[in-house]
Short mmCIF file of C-alpha atoms in Angstrom, two decimals:
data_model
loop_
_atom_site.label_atom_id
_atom_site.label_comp_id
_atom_site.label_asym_id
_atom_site.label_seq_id
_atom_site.Cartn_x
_atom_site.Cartn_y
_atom_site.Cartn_z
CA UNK A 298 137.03 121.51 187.68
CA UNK A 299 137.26 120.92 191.38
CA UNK A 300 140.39 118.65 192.45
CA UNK A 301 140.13 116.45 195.57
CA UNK A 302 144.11 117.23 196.56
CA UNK A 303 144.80 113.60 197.75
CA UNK A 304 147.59 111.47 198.16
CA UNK A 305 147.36 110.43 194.51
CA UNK A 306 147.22 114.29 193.00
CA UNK A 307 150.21 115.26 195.41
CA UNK A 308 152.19 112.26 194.19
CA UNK A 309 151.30 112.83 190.60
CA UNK A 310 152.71 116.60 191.41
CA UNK A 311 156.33 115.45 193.12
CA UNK A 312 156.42 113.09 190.02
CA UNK A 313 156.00 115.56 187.24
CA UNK A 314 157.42 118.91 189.15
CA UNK A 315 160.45 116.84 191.04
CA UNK A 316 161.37 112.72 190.46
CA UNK A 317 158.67 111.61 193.22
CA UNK A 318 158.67 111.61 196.50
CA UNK A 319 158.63 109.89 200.10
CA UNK A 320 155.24 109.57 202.09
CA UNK A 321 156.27 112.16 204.40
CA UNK A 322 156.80 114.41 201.34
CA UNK A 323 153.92 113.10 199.92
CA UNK A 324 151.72 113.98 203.08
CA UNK A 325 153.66 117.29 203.49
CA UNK A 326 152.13 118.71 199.96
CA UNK A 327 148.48 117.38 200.74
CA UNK A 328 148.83 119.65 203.97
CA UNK A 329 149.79 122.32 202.10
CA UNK A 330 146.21 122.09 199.59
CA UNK A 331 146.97 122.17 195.96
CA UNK A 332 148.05 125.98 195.46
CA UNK A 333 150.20 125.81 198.86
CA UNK A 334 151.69 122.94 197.32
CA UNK A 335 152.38 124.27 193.85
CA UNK A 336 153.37 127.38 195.54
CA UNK A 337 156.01 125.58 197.44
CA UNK A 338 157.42 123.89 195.39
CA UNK A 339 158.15 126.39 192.45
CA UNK A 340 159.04 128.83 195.06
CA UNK A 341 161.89 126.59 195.60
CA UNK A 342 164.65 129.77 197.11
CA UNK A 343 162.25 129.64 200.08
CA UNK A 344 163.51 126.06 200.94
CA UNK A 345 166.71 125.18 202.64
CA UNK A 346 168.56 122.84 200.60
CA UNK A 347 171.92 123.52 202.53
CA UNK A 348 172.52 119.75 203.46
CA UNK A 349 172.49 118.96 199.90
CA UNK A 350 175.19 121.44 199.29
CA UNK A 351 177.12 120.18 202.01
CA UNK A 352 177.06 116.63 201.12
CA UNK A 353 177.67 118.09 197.54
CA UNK A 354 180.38 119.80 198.65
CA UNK A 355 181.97 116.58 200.88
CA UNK A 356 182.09 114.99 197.39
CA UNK A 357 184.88 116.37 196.01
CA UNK A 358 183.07 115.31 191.97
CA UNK A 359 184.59 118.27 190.63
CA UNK A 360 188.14 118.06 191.73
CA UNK A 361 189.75 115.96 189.65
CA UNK A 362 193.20 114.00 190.74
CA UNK A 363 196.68 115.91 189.89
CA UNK A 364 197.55 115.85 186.19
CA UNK A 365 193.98 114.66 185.24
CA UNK A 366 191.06 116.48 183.33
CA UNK A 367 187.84 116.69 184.93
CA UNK A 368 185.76 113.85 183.83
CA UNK A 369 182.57 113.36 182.37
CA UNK A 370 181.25 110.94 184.87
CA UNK A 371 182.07 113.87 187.69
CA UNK A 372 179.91 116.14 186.19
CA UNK A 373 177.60 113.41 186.04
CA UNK A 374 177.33 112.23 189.32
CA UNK A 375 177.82 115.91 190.69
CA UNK A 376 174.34 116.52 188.70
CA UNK A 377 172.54 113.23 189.92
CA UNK A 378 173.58 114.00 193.41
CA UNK A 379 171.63 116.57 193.37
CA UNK A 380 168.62 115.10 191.69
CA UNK A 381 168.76 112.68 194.17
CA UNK A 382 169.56 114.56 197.23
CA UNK A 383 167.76 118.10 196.42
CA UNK A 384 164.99 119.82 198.33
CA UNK A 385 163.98 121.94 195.44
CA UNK A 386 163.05 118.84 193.06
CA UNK A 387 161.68 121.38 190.59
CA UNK A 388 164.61 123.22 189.91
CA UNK A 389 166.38 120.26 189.05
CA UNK A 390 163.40 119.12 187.14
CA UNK A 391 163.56 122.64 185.06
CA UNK A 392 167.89 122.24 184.44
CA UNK A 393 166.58 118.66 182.73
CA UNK A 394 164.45 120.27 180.53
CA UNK A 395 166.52 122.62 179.44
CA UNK A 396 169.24 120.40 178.82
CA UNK A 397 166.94 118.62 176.50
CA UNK A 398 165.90 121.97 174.67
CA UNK A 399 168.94 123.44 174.62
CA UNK A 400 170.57 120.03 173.62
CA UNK A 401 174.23 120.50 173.89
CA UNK A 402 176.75 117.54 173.75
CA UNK A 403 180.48 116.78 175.43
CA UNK A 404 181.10 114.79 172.58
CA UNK A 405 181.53 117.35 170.47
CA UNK A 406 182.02 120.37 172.90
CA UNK A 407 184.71 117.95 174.44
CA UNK A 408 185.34 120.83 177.65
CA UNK A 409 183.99 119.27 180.29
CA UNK A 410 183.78 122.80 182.29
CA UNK A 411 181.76 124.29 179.29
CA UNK A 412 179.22 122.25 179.65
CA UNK A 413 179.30 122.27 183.79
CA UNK A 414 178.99 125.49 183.38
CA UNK A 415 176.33 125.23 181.23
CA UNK A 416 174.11 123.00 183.64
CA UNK A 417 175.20 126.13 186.25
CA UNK A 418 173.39 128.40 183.51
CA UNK A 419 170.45 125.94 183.20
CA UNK A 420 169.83 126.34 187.33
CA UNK A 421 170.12 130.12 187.07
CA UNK A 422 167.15 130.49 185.13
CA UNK A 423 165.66 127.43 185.27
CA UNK A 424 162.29 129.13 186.03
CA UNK A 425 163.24 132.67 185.15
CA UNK A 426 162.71 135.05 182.18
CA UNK A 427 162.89 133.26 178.89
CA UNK A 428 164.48 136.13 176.82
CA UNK A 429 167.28 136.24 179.39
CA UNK A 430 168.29 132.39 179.20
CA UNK A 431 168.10 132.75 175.15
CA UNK A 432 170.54 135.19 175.00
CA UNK A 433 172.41 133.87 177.65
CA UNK A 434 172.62 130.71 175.76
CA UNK A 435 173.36 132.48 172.80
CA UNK A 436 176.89 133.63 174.47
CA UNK A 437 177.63 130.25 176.13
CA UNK A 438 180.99 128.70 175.62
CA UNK A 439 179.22 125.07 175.42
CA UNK A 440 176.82 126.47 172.60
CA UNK A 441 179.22 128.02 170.83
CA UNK A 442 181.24 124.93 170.02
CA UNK A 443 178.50 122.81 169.69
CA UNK A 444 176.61 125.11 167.14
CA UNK A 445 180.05 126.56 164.80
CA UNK A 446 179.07 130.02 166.01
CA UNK A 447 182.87 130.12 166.57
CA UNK A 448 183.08 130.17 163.24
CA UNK A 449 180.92 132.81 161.98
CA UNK A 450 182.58 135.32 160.55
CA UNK A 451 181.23 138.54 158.09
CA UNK A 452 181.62 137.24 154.55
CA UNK A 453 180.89 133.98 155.53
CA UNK A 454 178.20 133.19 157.83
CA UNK A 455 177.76 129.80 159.69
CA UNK A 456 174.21 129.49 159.97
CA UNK A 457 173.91 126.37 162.31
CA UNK A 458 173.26 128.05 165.29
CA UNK A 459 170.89 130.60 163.58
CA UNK A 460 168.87 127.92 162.36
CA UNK A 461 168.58 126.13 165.59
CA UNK A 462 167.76 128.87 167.33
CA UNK A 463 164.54 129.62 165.47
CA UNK A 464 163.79 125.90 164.68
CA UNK A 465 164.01 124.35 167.70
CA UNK A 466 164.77 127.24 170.38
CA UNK A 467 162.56 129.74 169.63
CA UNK A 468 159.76 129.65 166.80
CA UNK A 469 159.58 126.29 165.82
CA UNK A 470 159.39 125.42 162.17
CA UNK A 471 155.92 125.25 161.82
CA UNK A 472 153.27 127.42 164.18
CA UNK A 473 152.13 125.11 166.81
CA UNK A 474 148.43 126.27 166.84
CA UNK A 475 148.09 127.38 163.19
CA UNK A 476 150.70 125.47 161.50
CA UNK A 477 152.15 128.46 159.40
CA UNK A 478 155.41 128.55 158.54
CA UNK A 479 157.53 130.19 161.36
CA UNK A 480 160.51 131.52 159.41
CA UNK A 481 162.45 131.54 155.76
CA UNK A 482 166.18 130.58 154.49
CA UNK A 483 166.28 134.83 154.32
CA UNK A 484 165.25 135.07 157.92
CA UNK A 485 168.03 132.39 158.60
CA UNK A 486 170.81 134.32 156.30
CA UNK A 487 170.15 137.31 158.02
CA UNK A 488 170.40 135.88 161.20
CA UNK A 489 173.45 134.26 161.04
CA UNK A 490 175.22 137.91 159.89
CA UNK A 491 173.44 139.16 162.98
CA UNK A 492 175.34 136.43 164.90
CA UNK A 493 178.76 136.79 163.02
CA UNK A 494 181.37 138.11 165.61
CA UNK A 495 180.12 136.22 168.65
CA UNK A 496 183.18 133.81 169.29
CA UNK A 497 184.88 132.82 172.42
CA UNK A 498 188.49 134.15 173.72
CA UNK A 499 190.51 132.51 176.72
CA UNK A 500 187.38 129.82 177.42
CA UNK A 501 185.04 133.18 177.39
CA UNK A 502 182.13 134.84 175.15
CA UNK A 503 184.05 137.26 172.95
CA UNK A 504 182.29 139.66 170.80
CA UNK A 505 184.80 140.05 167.85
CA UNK A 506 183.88 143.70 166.14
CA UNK A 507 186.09 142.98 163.34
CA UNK A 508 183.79 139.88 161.92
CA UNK A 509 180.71 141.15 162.46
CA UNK A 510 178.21 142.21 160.24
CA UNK A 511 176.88 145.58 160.38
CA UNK A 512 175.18 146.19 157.26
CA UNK A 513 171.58 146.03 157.45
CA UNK A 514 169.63 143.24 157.37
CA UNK A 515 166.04 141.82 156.77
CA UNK A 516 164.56 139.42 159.77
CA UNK A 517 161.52 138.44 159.90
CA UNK A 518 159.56 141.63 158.39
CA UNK A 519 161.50 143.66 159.92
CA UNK A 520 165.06 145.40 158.76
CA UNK A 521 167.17 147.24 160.44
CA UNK A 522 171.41 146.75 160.97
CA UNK A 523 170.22 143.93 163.76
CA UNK A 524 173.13 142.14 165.99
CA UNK A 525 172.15 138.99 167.66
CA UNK A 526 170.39 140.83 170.64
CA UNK A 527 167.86 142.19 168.26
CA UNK A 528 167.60 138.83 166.71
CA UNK A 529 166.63 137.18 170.24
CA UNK A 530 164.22 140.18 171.15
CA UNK A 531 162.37 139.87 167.65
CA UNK A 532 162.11 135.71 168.45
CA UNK A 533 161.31 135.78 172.38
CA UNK A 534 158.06 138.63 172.06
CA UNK A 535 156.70 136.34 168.05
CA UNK A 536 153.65 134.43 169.22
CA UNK A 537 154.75 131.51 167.55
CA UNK A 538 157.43 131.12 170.19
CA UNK A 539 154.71 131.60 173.25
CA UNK A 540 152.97 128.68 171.08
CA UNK A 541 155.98 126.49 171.00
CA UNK A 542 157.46 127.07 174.28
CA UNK A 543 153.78 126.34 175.95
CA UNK A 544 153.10 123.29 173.62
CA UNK A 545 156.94 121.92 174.72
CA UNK A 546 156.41 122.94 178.62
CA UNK A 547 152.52 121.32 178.38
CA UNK A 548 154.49 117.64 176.83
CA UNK A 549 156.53 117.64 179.78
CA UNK A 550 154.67 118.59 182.99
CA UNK A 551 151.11 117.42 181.37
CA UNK A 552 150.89 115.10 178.87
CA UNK A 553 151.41 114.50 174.91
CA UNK A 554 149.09 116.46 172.03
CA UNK A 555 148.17 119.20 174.00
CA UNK A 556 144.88 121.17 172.42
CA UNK A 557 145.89 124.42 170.95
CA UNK A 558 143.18 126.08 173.11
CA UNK A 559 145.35 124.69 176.56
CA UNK A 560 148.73 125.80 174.17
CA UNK A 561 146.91 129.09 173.78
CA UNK A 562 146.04 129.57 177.57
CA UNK A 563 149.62 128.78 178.93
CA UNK A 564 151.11 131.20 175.80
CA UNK A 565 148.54 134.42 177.10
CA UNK A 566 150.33 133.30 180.61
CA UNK A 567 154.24 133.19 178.54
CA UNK A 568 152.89 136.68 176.91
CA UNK A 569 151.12 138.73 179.43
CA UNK A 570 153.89 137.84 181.98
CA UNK A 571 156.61 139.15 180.02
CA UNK A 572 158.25 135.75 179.19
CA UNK A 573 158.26 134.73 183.18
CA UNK A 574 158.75 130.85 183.24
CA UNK A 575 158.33 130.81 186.86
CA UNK A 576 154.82 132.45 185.92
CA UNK A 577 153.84 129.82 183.30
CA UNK A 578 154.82 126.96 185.41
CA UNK A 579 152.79 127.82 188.02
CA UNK A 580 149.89 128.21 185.92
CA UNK A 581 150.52 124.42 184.00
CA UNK A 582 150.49 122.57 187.46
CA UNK A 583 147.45 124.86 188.65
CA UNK A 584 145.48 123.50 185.41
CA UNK A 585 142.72 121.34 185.19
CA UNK A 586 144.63 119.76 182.97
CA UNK A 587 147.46 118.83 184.82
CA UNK A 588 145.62 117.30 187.58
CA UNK A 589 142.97 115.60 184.72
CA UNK A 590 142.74 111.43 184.85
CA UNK A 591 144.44 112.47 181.38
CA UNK A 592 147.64 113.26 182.42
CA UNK A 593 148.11 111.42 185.81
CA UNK A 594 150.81 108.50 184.88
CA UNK A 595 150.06 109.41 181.35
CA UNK A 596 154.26 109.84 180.33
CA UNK A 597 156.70 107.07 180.51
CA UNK A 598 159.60 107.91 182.80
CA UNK A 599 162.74 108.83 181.52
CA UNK A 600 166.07 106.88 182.86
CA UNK A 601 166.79 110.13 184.67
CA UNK A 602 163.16 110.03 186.24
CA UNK A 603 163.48 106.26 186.83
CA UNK A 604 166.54 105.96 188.28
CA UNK A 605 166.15 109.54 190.82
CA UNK A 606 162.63 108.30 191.79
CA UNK A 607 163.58 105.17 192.99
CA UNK A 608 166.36 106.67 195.00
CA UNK A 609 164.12 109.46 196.49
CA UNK A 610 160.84 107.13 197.25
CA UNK A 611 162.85 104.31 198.93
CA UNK A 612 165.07 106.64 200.65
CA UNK A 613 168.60 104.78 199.27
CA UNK A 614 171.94 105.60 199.91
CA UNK A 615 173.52 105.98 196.60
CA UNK A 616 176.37 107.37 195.02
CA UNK A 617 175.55 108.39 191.94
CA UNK A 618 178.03 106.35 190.10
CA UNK A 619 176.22 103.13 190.84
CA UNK A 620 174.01 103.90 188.14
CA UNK A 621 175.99 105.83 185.64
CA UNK A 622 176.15 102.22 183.25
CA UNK A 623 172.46 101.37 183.82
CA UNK A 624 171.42 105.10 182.56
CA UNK A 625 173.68 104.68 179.18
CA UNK A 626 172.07 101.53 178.61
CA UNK A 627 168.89 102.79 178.68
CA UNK A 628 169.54 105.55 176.13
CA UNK A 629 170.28 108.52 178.21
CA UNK A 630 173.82 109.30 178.82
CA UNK A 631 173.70 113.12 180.77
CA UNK A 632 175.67 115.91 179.20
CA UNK A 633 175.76 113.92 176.05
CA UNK A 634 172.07 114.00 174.10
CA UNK A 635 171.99 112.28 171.11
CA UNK A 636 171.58 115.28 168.65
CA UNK A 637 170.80 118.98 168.79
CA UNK A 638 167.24 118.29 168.93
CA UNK A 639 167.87 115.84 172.17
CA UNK A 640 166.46 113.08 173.11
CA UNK A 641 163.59 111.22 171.92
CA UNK A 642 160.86 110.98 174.60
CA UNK A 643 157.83 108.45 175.27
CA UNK A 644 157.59 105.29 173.79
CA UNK A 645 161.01 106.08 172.81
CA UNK A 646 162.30 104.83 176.33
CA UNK A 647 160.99 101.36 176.12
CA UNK A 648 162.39 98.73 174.24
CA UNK A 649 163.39 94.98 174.68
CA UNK A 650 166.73 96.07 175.55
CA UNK A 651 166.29 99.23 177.96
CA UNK A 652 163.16 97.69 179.52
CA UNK A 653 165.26 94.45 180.52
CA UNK A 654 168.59 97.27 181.71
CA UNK A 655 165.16 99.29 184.11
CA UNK A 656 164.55 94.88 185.30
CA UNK A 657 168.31 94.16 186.32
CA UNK A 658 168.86 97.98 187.88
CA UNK A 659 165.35 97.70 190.26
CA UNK A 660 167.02 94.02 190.88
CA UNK A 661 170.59 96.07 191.88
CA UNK A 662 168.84 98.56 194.31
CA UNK A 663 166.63 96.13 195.49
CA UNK A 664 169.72 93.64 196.49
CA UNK A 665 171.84 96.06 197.19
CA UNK A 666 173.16 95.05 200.96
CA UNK A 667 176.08 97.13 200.96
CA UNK A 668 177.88 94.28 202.86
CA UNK A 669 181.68 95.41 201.69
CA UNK A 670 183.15 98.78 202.33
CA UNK A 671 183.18 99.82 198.78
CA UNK A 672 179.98 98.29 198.09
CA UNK A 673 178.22 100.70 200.86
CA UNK A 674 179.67 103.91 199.49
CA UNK A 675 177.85 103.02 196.31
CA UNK A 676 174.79 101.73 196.91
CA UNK A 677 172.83 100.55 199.84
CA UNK A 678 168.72 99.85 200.60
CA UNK A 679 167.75 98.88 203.71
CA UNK A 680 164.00 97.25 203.86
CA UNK A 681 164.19 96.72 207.46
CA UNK A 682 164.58 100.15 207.65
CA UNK A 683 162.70 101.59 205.67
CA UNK A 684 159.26 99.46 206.85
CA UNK A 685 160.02 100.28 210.66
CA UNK A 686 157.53 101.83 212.77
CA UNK A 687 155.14 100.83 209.69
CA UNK A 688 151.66 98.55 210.90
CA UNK A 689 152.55 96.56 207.63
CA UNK A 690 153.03 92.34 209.00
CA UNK A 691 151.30 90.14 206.63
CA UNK A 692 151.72 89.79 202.96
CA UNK A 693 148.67 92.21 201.91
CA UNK A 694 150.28 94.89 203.91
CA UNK A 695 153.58 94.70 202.58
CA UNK A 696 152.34 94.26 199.42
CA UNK A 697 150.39 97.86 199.43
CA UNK A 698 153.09 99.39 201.76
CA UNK A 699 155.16 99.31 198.91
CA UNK A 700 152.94 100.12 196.08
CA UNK A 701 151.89 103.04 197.90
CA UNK A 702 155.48 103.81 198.64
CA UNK A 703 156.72 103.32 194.92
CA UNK A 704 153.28 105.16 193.45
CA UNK A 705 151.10 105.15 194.74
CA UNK A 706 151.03 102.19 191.88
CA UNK A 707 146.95 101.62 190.80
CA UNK A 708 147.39 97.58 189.44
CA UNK A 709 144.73 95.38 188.80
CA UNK A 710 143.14 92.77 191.63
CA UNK A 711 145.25 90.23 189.77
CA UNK A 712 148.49 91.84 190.03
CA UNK A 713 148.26 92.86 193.20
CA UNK A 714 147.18 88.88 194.20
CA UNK A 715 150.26 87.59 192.51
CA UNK A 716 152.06 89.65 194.60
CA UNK A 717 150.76 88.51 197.81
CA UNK A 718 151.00 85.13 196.51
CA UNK A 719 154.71 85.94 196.24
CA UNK A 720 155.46 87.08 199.31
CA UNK A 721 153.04 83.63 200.49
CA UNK A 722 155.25 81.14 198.41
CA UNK A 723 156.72 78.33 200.73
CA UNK A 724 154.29 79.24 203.40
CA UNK A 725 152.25 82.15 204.87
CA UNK A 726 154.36 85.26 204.83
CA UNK A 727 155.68 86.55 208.22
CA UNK A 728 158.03 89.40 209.24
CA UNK A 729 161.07 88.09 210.45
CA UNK A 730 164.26 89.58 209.54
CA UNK A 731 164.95 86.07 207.07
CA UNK A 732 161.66 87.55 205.04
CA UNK A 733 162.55 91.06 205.03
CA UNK A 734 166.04 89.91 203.53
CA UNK A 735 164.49 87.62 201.33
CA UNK A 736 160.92 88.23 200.14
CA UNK A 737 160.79 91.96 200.63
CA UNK A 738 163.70 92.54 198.63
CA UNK A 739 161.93 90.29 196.13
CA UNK A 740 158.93 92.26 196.25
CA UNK A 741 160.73 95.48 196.20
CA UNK A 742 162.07 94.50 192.42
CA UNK A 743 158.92 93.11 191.21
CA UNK A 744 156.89 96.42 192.11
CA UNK A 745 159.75 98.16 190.30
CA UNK A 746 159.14 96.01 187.25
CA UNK A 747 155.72 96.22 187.21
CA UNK A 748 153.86 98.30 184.14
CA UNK A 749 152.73 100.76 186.08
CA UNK A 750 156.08 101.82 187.71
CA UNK A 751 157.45 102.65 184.56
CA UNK A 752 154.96 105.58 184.03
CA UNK A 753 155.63 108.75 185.49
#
């Protein structure tokens, strides 16, 4: 399928690879052509992001005052900061997902450096080789905890993280193309005794020789006297696991339902490439059907999304604080999914409540004047700003000025009128700094609310 590389299909890309982008951004990729623009942006070490880590840095998130332990909303805002602030969107994009497949939670890990550390881990190999981030997961202090592995000892095996790690790491319980079976309770036993031993000492992985099982053991087919290594080797190369890693990777950069023959395409790419993610990402935004009227604002944005793309498109000031309350509220709280399988996606997002919390947080930015001291270090937008040097001066031109800058947003005639007729209320609309304060902070919150915003 030929793709016209527009304005739209570049925005669509920032969106689903990264939290969305400015114009310039936006104009930037269609410059680049569709590959050069793919190319750039999962090639993400070729980009200086060195201001970020300076202003990162200037932060201080992860010092916490004498006497006090680090807290969760540091780690918090140290991750949003660079969400919001990054120029390697995808990388940050990639440490999400993993967070969500890897689900790991500070409420019951409760060491807020574990699971920084974690994140850190998440980064590393956020587009790197899938066998090396399982078994590096499998050793991580945060995983450990979460998943009893700590407590899995020859003689008695904890099988928690054993389980997890084929049904919703790995395999998947069911074959995502064929819908066989992945795995048994035997497979699970005998992975768990591979596991026993693997424990943490001093805040460290610790392989304790003295609980471990060596006798042989029976996984998947195949017996031999496996340790966990062998256990994540057998799992990464099954072709159930190219299926499920492909079908997860397709739901989040494409859309939902993916056909098994697109599943099967992106798992040749997991396969052939010796489990390379940066290799099968590549080859999901090249596809026809990423860039297919299908998938373009065919997911609902997650608060994370929502809440990072409105600070990157309108170009806010923001400490990431400001919205650590609205995010809970809408049912993501970072660091802290709700289970092991992590957060429910989709329609999931939208309810009475959280879609009223997404109303009142657009109205926060889009008021947010930053007229105290404190105030300004949280949150500030400035619309006279941000529309300067634009040909935008009557109502229509505002009014697509900033659904092109929030979107681009496609709305129908009629929303698009009632805008306008907004923006005209009390007499014809014209650009004085009273309106900009006034009716183009208005308008900023009502193209935040509208339908169409809330799709990614």
């Amino acid at each position: 399928m030929a793709v016209t590389f527009d304005k739209t299909q570049a925005a669509h890309l920032l969106r689903r690879a990264g939290f969305g982008g400015t114009q310039a951004e936006i104009d930037q990729l269609v410059s680049l052509g569709r590959e050069g623009a793919v190319n750039y942006l999962v090639n993400y070490e070729q980009v200086d992001d060195s201001a970020m880590e300076s202003g990162l840095t200037a932060k201080n998130y992860l010092e916490p005052q004498p006497g006090q332990q680090l807290s969760v909303a540091a780690i918090q805002s140290w991750w949003l900061y660079r969400m919001f602030y990054t120029k390697r969107p995808l990388v940050e994009k990639m440490t999400l997902f993993w967070h969500d497949h890897f689900a790991t939670a500070v409420s019951k890990v409760n060491v807020r450096e574990y699971m920084l550390n974690q994140n850190k881990l998440f980064r590393q190999y956020a587009l790197g080789n899938f066998k090396d981030l399982v078994l590096s997961v499998s050793k991580d202090p945060a995983m450990i905890i979460w998943l009893d592995n700590n407590t899995n000892i020859k003689g008695m095996p904890n099988e928690n993280y054993a389980r997890e790690l084929m049904e919703l790491f790995t395999t998947g319980i069911a074959d995502r193309i064929t819908g066989e079976t992945n795995y048994t309770e035997d497979d699970v036993h005998a992975s768990g005794r591979a596991f026993t031993g693997w424990t943490l000492r001093r805040g460290e992985f610790f392989f304790n020789s003295a609980q471990h099982d060596y006798d042989s053991k029976t996984f998947m087919g195949q017996t031999g006297t496996f340790n966990g290594d062998d256990i994540v080797n057998i799992l990464v190369n099954r072709q159930a696991t190219a299926h499920y890693i492909s079908w997860k990777l397709l739901e989040w950069f494409v859309y939902s339902d993916p056909e098994p023959e697109l599943i099967q395409d992106v798992a040749n790419v997991y396969t052939s490439n010796n489990f390379d993610m940066r290799a099968v990402v590549r080859y999901i935004l090249l596809s026809d059907a990423f860039a297919s009227d299908k998938a373009v604002n065919a997911n609902i944005k997650n608060p994370t999304e929502f809440v990072t793309g409105i600070v990157r498109m309108l170009k806010l000031t923001a400490e990431p604080r400001a919205f650590l309350s609205s995010m809970s509220l809408m049912d993501q709280v970072l660091f802290n999914p709700p289970t092991v399988a992590g957060w429910d996606w989709g329609l999931s997002w939208i309810n009475t409540a959280t879609l009223l919390v997404r109303y009142n947080a657009a109205n926060g930015v889009a008021t947010a004047r930053g007229q105290t001291p404190q105030a300004r270090n949280l949150l500030t937008f400035d619309p006279k700003g941000f529309i300067q040097g634009q040909s935008a001066t009557t109502a229509e031109d505002m009014v697509d000025l900033f659904l092109n800058a929030l979107g681009p947003l496609q709305v129908a005639d009629s929303q698009r009128q009632a805008l306008v007729d907004y923006l005209n209320t009390g007499g014809t609309f014209t650009l004085t700094d009273a309106t900009i304060d006034q009716k183009v902070r208005g308008l900023v919150h009502l193209v935040m609310s509208l339908p169409e915003f809330q799709l990614n």
